[in-house]
Coordinates of C-alpha atoms in Angstrom, one line a residue:
Chain A
M828 CA 112.0 -123.0 -14.6
K829 CA 108.3 -121.0 -14.8
G830 CA 108.8 -119.9 -11.4
Q831 CA 112.0 -117.8 -13.1
T832 CA 110.5 -116.6 -16.1
V833 CA 107.5 -115.3 -12.9
Y834 CA 110.6 -113.4 -10.9
R835 CA 112.9 -112.4 -14.1
R836 CA 110.6 -109.4 -15.3
Y837 CA 109.8 -107.6 -12.1
P838 CA 112.9 -106.6 -10.3
W839 CA 114.0 -105.1 -13.5
L840 CA 111.0 -103.1 -13.6
N841 CA 111.8 -101.2 -10.1
S842 CA 115.8 -101.2 -11.3
G843 CA 114.0 -99.3 -14.4
L844 CA 111.3 -97.0 -12.7
V845 CA 114.4 -96.0 -10.3
I846 CA 116.9 -95.1 -13.5
L847 CA 113.6 -93.2 -15.0
L848 CA 113.3 -91.3 -11.7
L849 CA 117.4 -90.6 -11.6
L850 CA 117.1 -88.7 -15.2
L851 CA 113.5 -87.0 -14.2
T852 CA 115.5 -85.6 -11.4
L853 CA 118.0 -84.4 -13.1
V854 CA 115.8 -82.7 -15.4
S855 CA 113.2 -81.8 -13.1
L856 CA 116.2 -79.9 -11.5
R857 CA 117.4 -78.0 -14.6
I858 CA 114.9 -76.5 -16.5
G859 CA 113.0 -73.6 -15.5
P860 CA 113.6 -69.6 -15.9
V861 CA 117.1 -69.8 -15.2
S862 CA 118.4 -72.8 -16.9
I863 CA 121.0 -74.5 -15.0
S864 CA 123.2 -76.8 -16.8
T865 CA 124.4 -80.2 -14.8
S866 CA 128.0 -79.3 -13.8
E867 CA 126.4 -75.6 -12.4
L868 CA 123.9 -77.4 -10.5
I869 CA 126.7 -79.8 -8.7
N870 CA 128.9 -77.1 -8.7
A871 CA 126.0 -74.8 -6.7
L872 CA 124.7 -78.6 -4.3
V873 CA 128.3 -78.7 -2.8
H874 CA 130.4 -75.3 -3.2
S875 CA 127.4 -72.9 -2.8
Q876 CA 129.5 -70.1 -1.3
D877 CA 132.3 -69.8 -4.0
S878 CA 130.6 -67.3 -7.0
N879 CA 127.7 -64.8 -7.1
Q880 CA 126.1 -67.0 -9.6
T881 CA 126.2 -70.0 -7.9
L882 CA 125.0 -68.9 -4.2
R883 CA 122.2 -67.5 -6.6
H884 CA 121.9 -71.0 -8.3
N885 CA 122.0 -72.8 -5.0
M886 CA 119.2 -70.6 -3.8
I887 CA 116.9 -71.7 -6.3
L888 CA 117.6 -75.1 -6.1
I889 CA 117.3 -74.7 -2.1
E890 CA 114.2 -72.7 -2.3
L891 CA 112.2 -74.1 -5.5
R892 CA 113.5 -76.8 -7.4
L893 CA 114.6 -79.3 -4.1
P894 CA 111.0 -78.7 -2.2
R895 CA 109.4 -79.0 -5.4
L896 CA 110.8 -82.3 -6.6
L897 CA 111.3 -83.5 -3.2
L898 CA 107.2 -82.8 -2.9
A899 CA 105.9 -84.3 -6.8
I900 CA 108.0 -87.7 -5.3
L901 CA 106.2 -87.5 -1.9
V902 CA 102.9 -87.5 -3.5
G903 CA 103.2 -89.1 -6.5
G904 CA 104.7 -92.3 -4.4
S905 CA 102.1 -92.5 -2.0
L906 CA 99.2 -92.1 -4.7
G907 CA 100.9 -94.2 -6.3
I908 CA 101.2 -97.4 -3.3
S909 CA 97.5 -95.9 -1.6
G910 CA 96.0 -96.4 -4.8
A911 CA 97.7 -100.2 -5.4
A912 CA 96.5 -101.1 -1.9
L913 CA 93.2 -100.3 -2.0
Q914 CA 92.5 -102.0 -5.3
G915 CA 94.1 -105.0 -4.1
L916 CA 92.0 -105.0 -1.2
L917 CA 88.8 -103.8 -3.1
R918 CA 90.1 -106.4 -5.7
N919 CA 88.9 -104.0 -8.2
P920 CA 90.9 -102.0 -10.4
L921 CA 88.8 -98.6 -10.0
A922 CA 89.6 -98.2 -6.7
E923 CA 91.7 -95.2 -6.2
P924 CA 92.5 -92.8 -2.7
G925 CA 90.0 -90.3 -4.4
L926 CA 87.5 -93.4 -4.5
I927 CA 86.9 -93.5 -0.2
G928 CA 86.8 -90.0 0.4
V929 CA 90.1 -89.2 1.9
S930 CA 91.2 -86.7 -0.7
S931 CA 88.0 -84.8 -0.9
C932 CA 87.7 -84.6 2.8
A933 CA 91.4 -83.2 3.3
G934 CA 89.9 -81.0 0.6
L935 CA 87.0 -79.8 2.5
G936 CA 89.4 -79.8 5.5
A937 CA 91.3 -76.8 4.1
V938 CA 88.3 -75.1 2.2
I939 CA 86.6 -74.5 5.6
C940 CA 90.2 -73.2 7.1
L941 CA 90.5 -70.8 4.2
Y942 CA 86.6 -70.0 4.2
F943 CA 87.3 -69.0 7.7
G944 CA 90.3 -66.6 6.8
L945 CA 91.7 -68.9 9.3
S946 CA 95.0 -69.8 6.8
T947 CA 95.9 -66.2 7.3
L948 CA 96.5 -67.3 11.3
S949 CA 99.2 -69.6 10.3
I950 CA 100.6 -71.2 7.8
W951 CA 100.5 -74.5 9.5
L952 CA 96.6 -74.2 9.7
L953 CA 96.0 -74.9 6.0
P954 CA 97.7 -78.0 5.9
T955 CA 96.5 -78.9 9.4
M956 CA 93.1 -78.5 8.8
A957 CA 93.4 -80.6 5.3
M958 CA 94.9 -83.3 7.5
T959 CA 92.4 -83.3 10.1
G960 CA 89.7 -83.9 6.8
A961 CA 91.8 -86.8 6.4
A962 CA 92.0 -87.9 9.3
L963 CA 88.2 -87.7 10.2
A964 CA 86.9 -89.4 7.6
T965 CA 89.7 -92.1 8.2
L966 CA 87.6 -92.7 11.6
L967 CA 84.7 -92.9 10.2
L968 CA 85.5 -95.8 7.4
C969 CA 87.6 -97.5 10.2
W970 CA 83.9 -97.3 12.0
I971 CA 82.2 -99.2 9.0
G972 CA 84.9 -101.1 8.6
R973 CA 84.3 -102.9 12.2
H974 CA 80.7 -103.0 11.8
H975 CA 79.8 -104.0 8.5
A976 CA 83.1 -105.9 7.6
G977 CA 82.9 -106.3 3.4
N978 CA 84.3 -104.7 0.9
L979 CA 81.8 -103.2 -1.0
T980 CA 79.8 -101.2 1.7
L981 CA 83.4 -99.6 2.4
I982 CA 83.1 -99.0 -1.6
L983 CA 79.6 -97.2 -1.5
S984 CA 80.2 -95.5 2.3
G985 CA 83.4 -94.3 0.3
I986 CA 81.7 -92.9 -2.0
A987 CA 79.2 -91.6 -0.2
L988 CA 81.3 -89.8 2.6
S989 CA 83.5 -88.4 -1.1
S990 CA 80.1 -86.7 -2.3
L991 CA 79.2 -85.4 1.2
A992 CA 82.8 -83.8 0.9
A993 CA 82.5 -82.6 -2.9
A994 CA 79.3 -80.5 -1.7
L995 CA 80.2 -79.2 1.2
T996 CA 83.3 -77.9 -0.1
S997 CA 80.4 -76.6 -3.4
L998 CA 78.7 -74.9 -0.5
A999 CA 81.8 -73.0 1.1
L1000 CA 82.6 -72.1 -2.6
N1001 CA 78.8 -71.1 -2.7
L1002 CA 78.4 -69.3 -0.2
A1003 CA 82.2 -67.2 0.1
P1004 CA 82.4 -63.7 1.1
S1005 CA 84.3 -62.5 -1.6
P1006 CA 85.7 -63.4 -4.9
A1007 CA 89.3 -63.6 -3.6
D1008 CA 88.3 -66.0 -1.5
V1009 CA 86.8 -68.2 -4.3
Q1010 CA 89.4 -67.8 -6.7
D1011 CA 92.1 -68.6 -3.2
M1012 CA 89.6 -72.3 -2.8
V1013 CA 89.6 -72.9 -6.0
L1014 CA 93.4 -72.7 -7.4
W1015 CA 93.9 -74.9 -3.8
L1016 CA 91.6 -77.3 -4.9
L1017 CA 93.4 -77.8 -8.1
G1018 CA 96.3 -78.9 -6.7
S1019 CA 99.7 -77.3 -7.2
L1020 CA 103.4 -78.1 -6.6
N1021 CA 104.5 -74.0 -6.8
Y1022 CA 105.3 -72.5 -4.3
R1023 CA 106.0 -75.2 -1.8
S1024 CA 109.1 -75.3 0.6
F1025 CA 111.2 -77.1 3.2
N1026 CA 108.4 -76.9 5.5
D1027 CA 105.5 -78.3 3.8
I1028 CA 107.5 -81.0 3.3
Q1029 CA 108.8 -81.3 7.2
L1030 CA 105.0 -80.8 7.7
C1031 CA 103.8 -83.8 5.5
F1032 CA 107.0 -86.5 5.3
P1033 CA 106.6 -87.9 8.8
F1034 CA 103.3 -88.8 8.0
V1035 CA 104.2 -89.9 4.5
L1036 CA 106.5 -92.2 6.0
I1037 CA 104.0 -94.0 8.6
G1038 CA 102.0 -94.6 6.5
L1039 CA 104.4 -95.8 3.3
I1040 CA 105.8 -98.4 6.2
L1041 CA 101.8 -99.3 6.5
L1042 CA 100.9 -100.2 2.9
M1043 CA 104.2 -101.7 2.1
S1044 CA 103.5 -104.3 5.1
C1045 CA 100.8 -105.7 4.0
G1046 CA 101.6 -107.0 0.9
A1047 CA 101.5 -110.4 1.4
K1048 CA 97.7 -110.6 2.4
L1049 CA 96.5 -108.4 0.1
D1050 CA 98.1 -111.4 -2.3
A1051 CA 96.1 -113.5 -0.1
L1052 CA 92.6 -111.5 -0.4
T1053 CA 93.0 -112.5 -5.0
L1054 CA 91.4 -116.2 -3.0
G1055 CA 88.4 -113.6 -1.9
E1056 CA 87.7 -112.8 1.3
A1057 CA 86.8 -116.2 3.1
E1058 CA 89.8 -118.1 2.1
A1059 CA 92.6 -115.5 2.5
Q1060 CA 90.7 -115.3 6.7
S1061 CA 91.3 -118.9 6.5
L1062 CA 94.9 -118.1 5.5
G1063 CA 95.5 -116.4 8.5
V1064 CA 94.5 -113.1 7.0
N1065 CA 92.6 -111.2 9.8
L1066 CA 90.8 -109.0 7.0
P1067 CA 89.0 -106.1 9.9
E1068 CA 93.1 -105.6 10.8
L1069 CA 94.4 -105.5 7.2
Q1070 CA 91.3 -102.7 6.4
R1071 CA 92.4 -100.1 9.0
Q1072 CA 96.1 -100.5 8.0
I1073 CA 95.7 -99.6 4.7
I1074 CA 92.6 -97.1 4.8
V1075 CA 94.7 -96.1 8.0
G1076 CA 98.1 -95.2 5.7
T1077 CA 96.3 -93.9 3.1
A1078 CA 95.1 -91.3 4.9
L1079 CA 98.3 -90.8 6.4
S1080 CA 100.1 -90.6 3.5
V1081 CA 97.5 -89.0 1.0
G1082 CA 96.0 -87.3 3.5
S1083 CA 99.5 -85.0 4.0
C1084 CA 100.6 -84.9 0.7
V1085 CA 96.7 -83.5 -0.1
A1086 CA 97.1 -81.1 2.8
V1087 CA 100.2 -79.8 0.9
T1088 CA 99.6 -80.0 -2.4
G1089 CA 95.9 -79.5 -2.9
T1090 CA 93.6 -82.3 -4.5
I1091 CA 95.1 -84.1 -7.4
G1092 CA 93.8 -87.2 -8.8
F1093 CA 93.9 -90.0 -11.2
V1094 CA 97.5 -90.7 -10.4
G1095 CA 96.5 -93.4 -7.7
L1096 CA 93.8 -94.9 -10.2
V1097 CA 96.4 -95.1 -13.7
V1098 CA 99.3 -96.0 -12.3
P1099 CA 98.8 -99.5 -10.7
H1100 CA 97.1 -100.6 -14.1
L1101 CA 100.0 -99.7 -16.0
L1102 CA 101.9 -101.5 -14.3
R1103 CA 99.9 -104.5 -13.2
R1104 CA 101.0 -106.4 -15.8
W1105 CA 104.3 -106.4 -15.6
V1106 CA 104.4 -107.4 -12.4
D1107 CA 102.3 -110.7 -13.3
Y1108 CA 98.7 -109.1 -11.2
H1109 CA 100.4 -110.0 -7.5
P1110 CA 99.3 -107.5 -5.7
S1111 CA 101.8 -107.8 -3.2
R1112 CA 104.9 -107.2 -6.0
L1113 CA 102.7 -103.9 -7.6
L1114 CA 103.0 -102.1 -4.1
L1115 CA 106.4 -100.5 -4.7
S1116 CA 106.1 -100.7 -8.5
S1117 CA 103.6 -98.2 -7.4
A1118 CA 105.2 -95.6 -5.7
L1119 CA 107.7 -95.4 -7.8
G1120 CA 105.4 -95.4 -10.8
G1121 CA 103.5 -92.9 -9.2
A1122 CA 106.7 -90.2 -8.5
V1123 CA 107.4 -91.2 -12.2
L1124 CA 104.3 -90.0 -13.3
L1125 CA 104.0 -87.0 -11.1
L1126 CA 107.6 -85.8 -12.2
A1127 CA 106.9 -86.2 -15.9
A1128 CA 103.7 -84.5 -15.9
D1129 CA 105.4 -81.0 -13.3
I1130 CA 107.9 -80.8 -15.9
A1131 CA 105.6 -81.5 -18.8
L1132 CA 103.6 -78.6 -17.3
R1133 CA 106.3 -76.5 -16.1
L1134 CA 108.0 -77.1 -20.0
L1135 CA 103.7 -76.0 -21.6
S1136 CA 103.4 -73.2 -19.2
S1137 CA 104.0 -69.9 -20.2
T1138 CA 102.8 -66.8 -18.0
Q1139 CA 99.8 -68.6 -16.4
E1140 CA 101.1 -71.4 -14.7
I1141 CA 98.6 -74.8 -15.6
M1142 CA 97.5 -76.5 -12.3
L1143 CA 99.4 -79.6 -11.7
G1144 CA 95.1 -81.3 -10.7
V1145 CA 94.4 -80.2 -14.1
V1146 CA 97.3 -82.1 -16.0
T1147 CA 96.2 -85.2 -14.4
A1148 CA 92.8 -85.0 -14.3
L1149 CA 93.1 -84.5 -18.4
I1150 CA 95.6 -87.6 -18.6
G1151 CA 93.7 -89.7 -15.6
A1152 CA 89.4 -88.9 -16.7
P1153 CA 89.7 -90.3 -20.4
F1154 CA 91.6 -92.9 -18.7
F1155 CA 89.4 -93.9 -16.3
L1156 CA 86.9 -94.0 -18.8
F1157 CA 88.4 -96.6 -21.0
L1158 CA 89.2 -99.1 -17.6
V1159 CA 85.5 -98.5 -17.2
L1160 CA 84.5 -99.7 -21.0
Q1161 CA 87.5 -102.5 -20.6
Q1162 CA 87.1 -103.9 -17.4
K1163 CA 87.5 -107.5 -17.0
W1164 CA 86.6 -108.0 -13.2
R1165 CA 83.7 -106.8 -11.2
V1166 CA 82.9 -105.8 -7.9
P1167 CA 84.1 -109.0 -5.3
Chain B
M235 CA 88.9 -146.8 20.6
S236 CA 91.0 -144.2 22.6
V237 CA 91.7 -142.0 19.8
K238 CA 91.9 -138.6 20.5
P239 CA 89.2 -136.8 17.8
L240 CA 91.1 -134.2 15.6
L241 CA 88.2 -132.0 15.5
S242 CA 84.8 -131.9 17.4
A243 CA 81.6 -130.0 17.2
D244 CA 79.2 -129.4 20.2
N245 CA 75.9 -127.8 19.5
V246 CA 77.2 -125.7 17.3
Y247 CA 74.2 -122.9 16.7
V248 CA 74.4 -119.9 14.3
E249 CA 72.1 -117.1 13.6
L250 CA 72.7 -114.8 10.5
Q251 CA 70.4 -111.8 10.2
K252 CA 68.1 -113.1 13.2
R253 CA 67.3 -116.1 10.9
K254 CA 68.7 -119.2 12.6
I255 CA 70.7 -120.8 10.3
L256 CA 71.9 -124.2 12.4
R257 CA 70.4 -125.4 15.4
G258 CA 72.2 -127.3 17.7
I259 CA 75.0 -129.6 15.0
S260 CA 77.7 -131.7 16.9
L261 CA 79.9 -133.4 14.9
C262 CA 83.6 -135.5 15.3
L263 CA 86.0 -136.2 13.0
C264 CA 88.8 -138.5 14.3
K265 CA 92.4 -138.9 11.4
G266 CA 92.2 -140.7 8.8
E267 CA 88.5 -140.0 8.2
L268 CA 86.6 -138.1 5.5
L269 CA 83.4 -137.2 6.7
G270 CA 80.4 -136.5 4.0
L271 CA 78.4 -133.5 4.2
L272 CA 75.0 -133.8 3.3
G273 CA 71.4 -132.0 2.5
P274 CA 69.4 -130.6 0.4
N275 CA 70.0 -126.1 -0.4
G276 CA 70.1 -124.8 2.4
A277 CA 70.2 -127.4 4.9
G278 CA 73.6 -125.2 6.0
K279 CA 75.9 -127.1 4.9
S280 CA 78.2 -124.4 4.0
T281 CA 77.3 -121.9 7.0
L282 CA 79.2 -125.3 9.1
M283 CA 81.8 -125.4 7.0
K284 CA 82.7 -121.4 7.8
A285 CA 81.7 -122.4 11.3
L286 CA 83.9 -124.9 11.5
A287 CA 86.6 -122.7 9.8
Q288 CA 86.1 -120.0 12.3
L289 CA 84.9 -117.6 9.4
L290 CA 82.0 -117.1 11.3
P291 CA 79.8 -116.5 15.0
Y292 CA 78.5 -119.2 16.2
R293 CA 77.5 -120.5 19.9
G294 CA 79.0 -123.6 21.2
E295 CA 82.1 -125.2 21.4
I296 CA 84.5 -125.8 18.3
R297 CA 87.6 -128.1 19.8
C298 CA 90.7 -128.8 17.1
M299 CA 93.1 -131.4 18.5
G300 CA 91.6 -130.9 22.1
R301 CA 92.2 -127.3 22.0
S302 CA 89.3 -124.7 21.7
L303 CA 89.5 -123.5 17.6
Q304 CA 88.1 -119.6 18.9
Q305 CA 91.6 -119.7 21.3
V306 CA 94.1 -120.5 18.8
P307 CA 95.7 -117.6 17.0
A308 CA 94.3 -117.3 13.1
I309 CA 98.3 -118.1 11.4
E310 CA 98.0 -121.3 13.6
R311 CA 94.5 -122.4 12.8
A312 CA 95.8 -121.4 9.3
R313 CA 98.1 -124.8 9.4
L314 CA 95.7 -127.2 11.1
I315 CA 92.5 -126.1 8.9
A316 CA 92.7 -125.9 4.8
Y317 CA 89.3 -124.0 4.1
L318 CA 87.8 -124.5 0.7
E319 CA 84.5 -122.1 -0.1
Q320 CA 82.4 -123.4 -2.3
S321 CA 82.8 -120.9 -5.4
V322 CA 84.6 -117.8 -6.0
Q323 CA 84.7 -115.0 -8.3
K324 CA 88.7 -115.7 -10.5
G325 CA 89.8 -112.2 -9.2
W326 CA 93.5 -111.1 -10.7
P327 CA 95.0 -113.0 -13.3
I328 CA 97.7 -114.8 -12.0
K329 CA 99.6 -117.6 -12.9
V330 CA 98.0 -121.0 -11.7
H331 CA 101.0 -122.0 -9.7
D332 CA 101.3 -118.4 -8.3
Y333 CA 97.8 -119.5 -7.3
V334 CA 98.4 -122.2 -5.9
A335 CA 101.3 -121.1 -4.2
L336 CA 99.5 -118.2 -1.9
G337 CA 98.3 -121.6 0.2
R338 CA 102.2 -121.3 1.3
L339 CA 101.4 -118.4 3.0
P340 CA 100.6 -119.1 6.3
H341 CA 103.7 -121.1 6.6
R342 CA 106.5 -118.5 6.0
S343 CA 108.2 -117.1 8.7
T344 CA 106.5 -113.7 8.8
W345 CA 104.3 -112.3 6.4
Y346 CA 106.7 -109.9 4.6
R347 CA 109.3 -112.2 3.8
N348 CA 109.2 -113.4 0.1
M349 CA 109.0 -117.4 -0.2
H350 CA 111.6 -119.2 -2.2
R351 CA 111.9 -122.4 0.4
D352 CA 112.9 -125.3 -1.9
H353 CA 110.0 -127.6 0.6
D354 CA 106.9 -124.7 -0.5
S355 CA 107.9 -124.6 -3.7
K356 CA 108.3 -128.8 -3.3
A357 CA 104.3 -129.2 -2.0
V358 CA 103.2 -126.6 -4.9
K359 CA 104.5 -129.0 -6.9
I360 CA 102.8 -131.7 -5.5
A361 CA 99.5 -130.0 -5.2
I362 CA 99.7 -129.3 -8.7
E363 CA 100.0 -132.4 -9.1
Q364 CA 97.4 -134.2 -7.1
V365 CA 94.6 -132.7 -9.4
G366 CA 96.5 -133.8 -13.1
L367 CA 97.3 -129.7 -13.8
G368 CA 100.5 -130.3 -14.0
S369 CA 100.4 -128.7 -17.8
L370 CA 98.4 -125.7 -17.4
D371 CA 101.0 -124.0 -14.3
D372 CA 101.3 -121.1 -16.5
R373 CA 98.2 -120.3 -17.6
P374 CA 96.5 -117.0 -16.0
V375 CA 93.5 -118.2 -14.1
V376 CA 91.2 -116.3 -15.7
E377 CA 91.6 -118.6 -19.0
L378 CA 90.3 -121.7 -17.6
S379 CA 87.5 -123.4 -17.8
G380 CA 85.1 -123.4 -14.0
G381 CA 86.0 -127.2 -13.8
E382 CA 89.7 -126.7 -14.5
F383 CA 89.5 -123.6 -11.7
A384 CA 88.1 -125.8 -9.3
R385 CA 91.1 -127.8 -9.5
V386 CA 92.9 -125.5 -9.2
R387 CA 91.5 -123.7 -6.3
L388 CA 91.7 -127.1 -4.8
A389 CA 95.3 -127.4 -5.0
R390 CA 95.2 -124.0 -3.4
A391 CA 94.0 -125.5 -0.1
L392 CA 95.9 -128.8 -0.6
A393 CA 98.9 -127.2 -0.6
V394 CA 98.4 -126.1 2.7
Q395 CA 99.2 -128.8 4.2
T396 CA 97.4 -129.2 7.0
P397 CA 95.9 -131.8 9.1
L398 CA 92.6 -131.3 8.4
L399 CA 91.2 -130.3 5.1
L400 CA 87.3 -128.8 5.0
A401 CA 86.4 -128.6 0.8
D402 CA 82.7 -127.2 0.3
E403 CA 81.3 -128.8 -3.4
P404 CA 84.8 -129.6 -4.4
V405 CA 83.3 -131.6 -7.5
S406 CA 80.1 -130.3 -8.2
V407 CA 81.5 -129.1 -11.1
L408 CA 83.8 -130.7 -11.9
D409 CA 83.4 -134.0 -15.4
P410 CA 82.9 -137.9 -13.9
F411 CA 86.8 -138.0 -14.8
H412 CA 87.3 -135.6 -12.3
Q413 CA 84.8 -135.7 -9.8
L414 CA 86.6 -139.9 -8.8
Q415 CA 90.0 -138.4 -9.1
V416 CA 89.2 -135.6 -6.8
M417 CA 87.0 -137.9 -4.6
E418 CA 90.0 -140.6 -5.1
L419 CA 92.3 -137.6 -3.8
L420 CA 90.6 -137.7 -1.2
R421 CA 90.2 -140.7 -0.1
R422 CA 94.0 -141.6 0.1
L423 CA 94.9 -138.2 1.7
C424 CA 92.6 -139.1 4.0
C425 CA 94.6 -142.7 4.7
D426 CA 97.6 -141.4 4.9
G427 CA 96.6 -139.4 8.0
R428 CA 94.6 -136.7 7.2
A429 CA 91.3 -136.5 7.4
G430 CA 88.5 -134.3 5.4
I431 CA 85.2 -132.5 5.8
V432 CA 83.4 -132.6 2.5
V433 CA 80.4 -131.3 1.2
L434 CA 78.9 -133.3 -1.5
H435 CA 76.0 -134.0 -3.6
D436 CA 76.6 -137.0 -5.5
L437 CA 75.0 -139.8 -3.0
T438 CA 76.7 -142.4 -4.7
L439 CA 80.3 -140.5 -4.5
A440 CA 79.0 -140.0 -0.7
S441 CA 78.5 -143.3 -0.2
R442 CA 81.5 -144.6 -1.8
F443 CA 83.9 -143.0 -0.2
C444 CA 83.1 -140.7 2.5
D445 CA 83.3 -143.6 5.9
R446 CA 81.0 -141.5 7.9
L447 CA 78.3 -139.1 7.0
L448 CA 76.1 -136.5 7.9
L449 CA 73.0 -135.3 7.1
L450 CA 71.5 -132.0 7.7
D451 CA 68.4 -130.6 7.1
K452 CA 67.3 -127.1 7.8
G453 CA 69.8 -126.4 10.4
R454 CA 69.1 -130.4 12.1
T455 CA 71.2 -133.3 12.1
V456 CA 68.9 -135.8 10.3
A457 CA 70.9 -139.0 10.3
S458 CA 74.5 -139.5 11.0
G459 CA 76.4 -142.8 10.7
I460 CA 78.2 -145.0 8.1
P461 CA 76.9 -144.6 4.3
R462 CA 74.6 -147.2 4.8
Q463 CA 72.9 -146.1 7.9
V464 CA 72.4 -142.6 6.4
L465 CA 71.1 -142.9 2.4
T466 CA 68.2 -145.2 3.1
P467 CA 65.0 -144.5 1.4
V468 CA 63.1 -142.9 3.9
N469 CA 65.9 -140.1 5.1
L470 CA 66.0 -139.4 0.9
Q471 CA 62.5 -139.3 0.5
Q472 CA 62.3 -137.3 4.1
V473 CA 65.0 -135.3 3.4
Y474 CA 65.1 -134.5 -0.4
Q475 CA 62.0 -135.8 -1.6
V476 CA 63.5 -137.7 -4.5
Q477 CA 63.2 -141.6 -4.3
A478 CA 66.0 -143.1 -5.9
M479 CA 67.0 -146.2 -7.3
V480 CA 69.5 -148.3 -5.1
G481 CA 72.3 -150.9 -6.4
E482 CA 75.6 -152.5 -5.6
H483 CA 78.4 -152.9 -8.4
Q484 CA 81.6 -154.6 -7.1
Q485 CA 80.1 -154.9 -3.8
Q486 CA 79.5 -151.0 -3.7
S487 CA 76.3 -149.7 -3.7
Y488 CA 75.4 -147.1 -5.5
I489 CA 72.6 -144.1 -5.5
L490 CA 70.4 -142.8 -8.2
P491 CA 68.0 -140.4 -7.6
W492 CA 65.4 -141.6 -9.6
S493 CA 61.8 -139.2 -9.8
C494 CA 60.6 -136.5 -7.3
Y495 CA 58.8 -137.8 -4.6
S496 CA 55.4 -136.4 -4.3
T497 CA 55.1 -133.4 -1.6
E498 CA 51.6 -133.7 -0.1
S499 CA 51.4 -130.5 1.5
S500 CA 51.0 -132.3 5.1
S501 CA 54.5 -134.3 4.9
E502 CA 55.8 -130.8 3.9
E503 CA 54.2 -129.2 7.4
K504 CA 55.7 -132.0 9.3
Y505 CA 58.9 -131.0 8.6
R506 CA 59.1 -127.0 9.2

C-alpha cells in the first residue's frame, strides 16, 4: 500500500515534463522576428514547396529555429542528467558538471582554438578542441579515481582542475592579440544557442547519446550509494567502475554540448534539486526526470531571452547564471547534507 | 563434525597507510553459528569485518563455502554476505521502506530493472517487522533517531537474505530493550541456519548470545573459543584493562565491567 503512494507521483512527473516540453517546443518554433502560427508551422514543415511564404517559413525553421530548439533540448537534458548523476555519486546536492572541471576544460580548449586563430581553418576545429579539453579533464579524473578511490578526493580534484582551467582561460584573454579576439572568446564563453546549425547538432549528437546511455544505466548503483560507499560495495557495486561510467558519461554529453554552445552553468545544479522531492529522493528516478527538466528549463530560458532581447541578444549562459547563482547561495545556506 | 565451514579466514594481514592493522587473524564459521568479535577500540575489529566483506585489500586467504572470496564475482558475493557498517551518514531522505528495499538490489536479474517482485517485497516486509519498525515504514530516514536508524540499517542488511551476516556494532546505539531484541533476533536467525559475525562491546550480550568469541587486541587474536574460555578475568584485565564483576543469573553468566585496572608502565610495555 505504501509502495503505491511512492510509485504514483513519479510517472506523472515525467509525463508532465514531457507535455511541458512539447508546449515549449511549439512556442519556441513560433516566436521570433517572423512570427509563425501553428497552422503555418505545419504547412511549412509538411508542404515546403507549395508557396513562396511556406518556403520562407521552411527556411527559417530548418536553418534557425529547429537547430536552436534541438540544441536547447540536448544541452539542457545533458546538463540536467549529469547534475543528477554527479549529485548521486558524490551524495552531495551541490555537485554539478561545472564542479568536476569538465565544462571549464572544454571552455579552455575552445579558447585556445580562438586564441591561435585556428577556428578560421575549419569550423569543426573549435568543437573538436573543446571536446578534447573535456576528454583530457575526464582522463585525469579517471586516473585520480583509480588511484585515490574516495569521492571527496574526486570533488576536490575537480575544483582544482576547474580553477586551473579558469586561470588558463583568463591568461589567454589577458594575452589576446586583439580586442576582437577577446570579444570572440568572451562571447563564446558566455554560452549561446544562436546561429547554430544542423552541422553542430550532427557533431555533438553521437557523443551526447552515448553519454546519456552511460548515465541512464547507473540508476540502481546510485540508489545503492545512498547506503554509503562500503555498504554499496557490499551489495555488489563496483565503485571505481561507477565513478568512471559517470565521469565519462558527463564528459561526453556535457563536453560535446559545451563544445557547440559555450559554457552554460547552473542547470545541472538547479534542476535535480528542484525535482528531487518529487521522486522521493531516489537517485535513480531523478535521472530521467532531470534530463527532461533540464531540457524544459533551458528551452524556457531560451524563449525568455528571445522575448526580452531587442537588438543585442542576451547570452543564454548569462541568463542561467543569473537564475542559478542566487539559487546556489540559497542551497548553501539551506544545506542539510554534508559531504560524505 | 565434518561440516564444511561457511566462512574461513586463514592468516589475514591488513596494512593501511603502512600501519599494520591485522597481523595474521584466522577464524572459522559454520552454518548456524553466531561469532562475537570483541576487543578494545582500535583492536582491528572493523578492519577484519571489512576484509571479510572484501572491502579492503588483504594478504591471506578468505574462503566462503570452500571458494576463495577474491575469485567470487561481486554480485554473487553480495548474495552470500550481507555487510553492515559501524556507522554511516543518513544520505538522502528516502523512506524507511525504500531504504530497506535497497537490500534487494543484488537479487535483481539486472542492475537496470525495477523490482516489483512479490518475493522482494515480502523480504523487505519481513526484515522491517523483524527489527520492530513496522510503524515507521513511511517515514524519511533523516527524521529517525540514532537508534531507530540503526535498526533500519540492520533491516536493510537482513533484507538481502544472505547465508552470512557481518554486523559491525549493530547494538551499540540501541536502548536495552532493543539491544536484547536484536541479539535475540540474530540468535534466532542463526538457529534457522544462517550464520553471523557480530562486533560487540557489551560483554554480557556477547557471553549470552554468541556461540563462540574471538578476542582481538592490536591486530592479533588474544583468545578464541566459547565465551567462558575467552572472557576470563585475566583476559579482561590484559586486553580491556578493566576489572569485571562476574555473576550468574538463570544459569547464564553476566559480566559487568566495574573498575579500571591500574595500568603500570611495565604491563603496558609488555603488550606493545
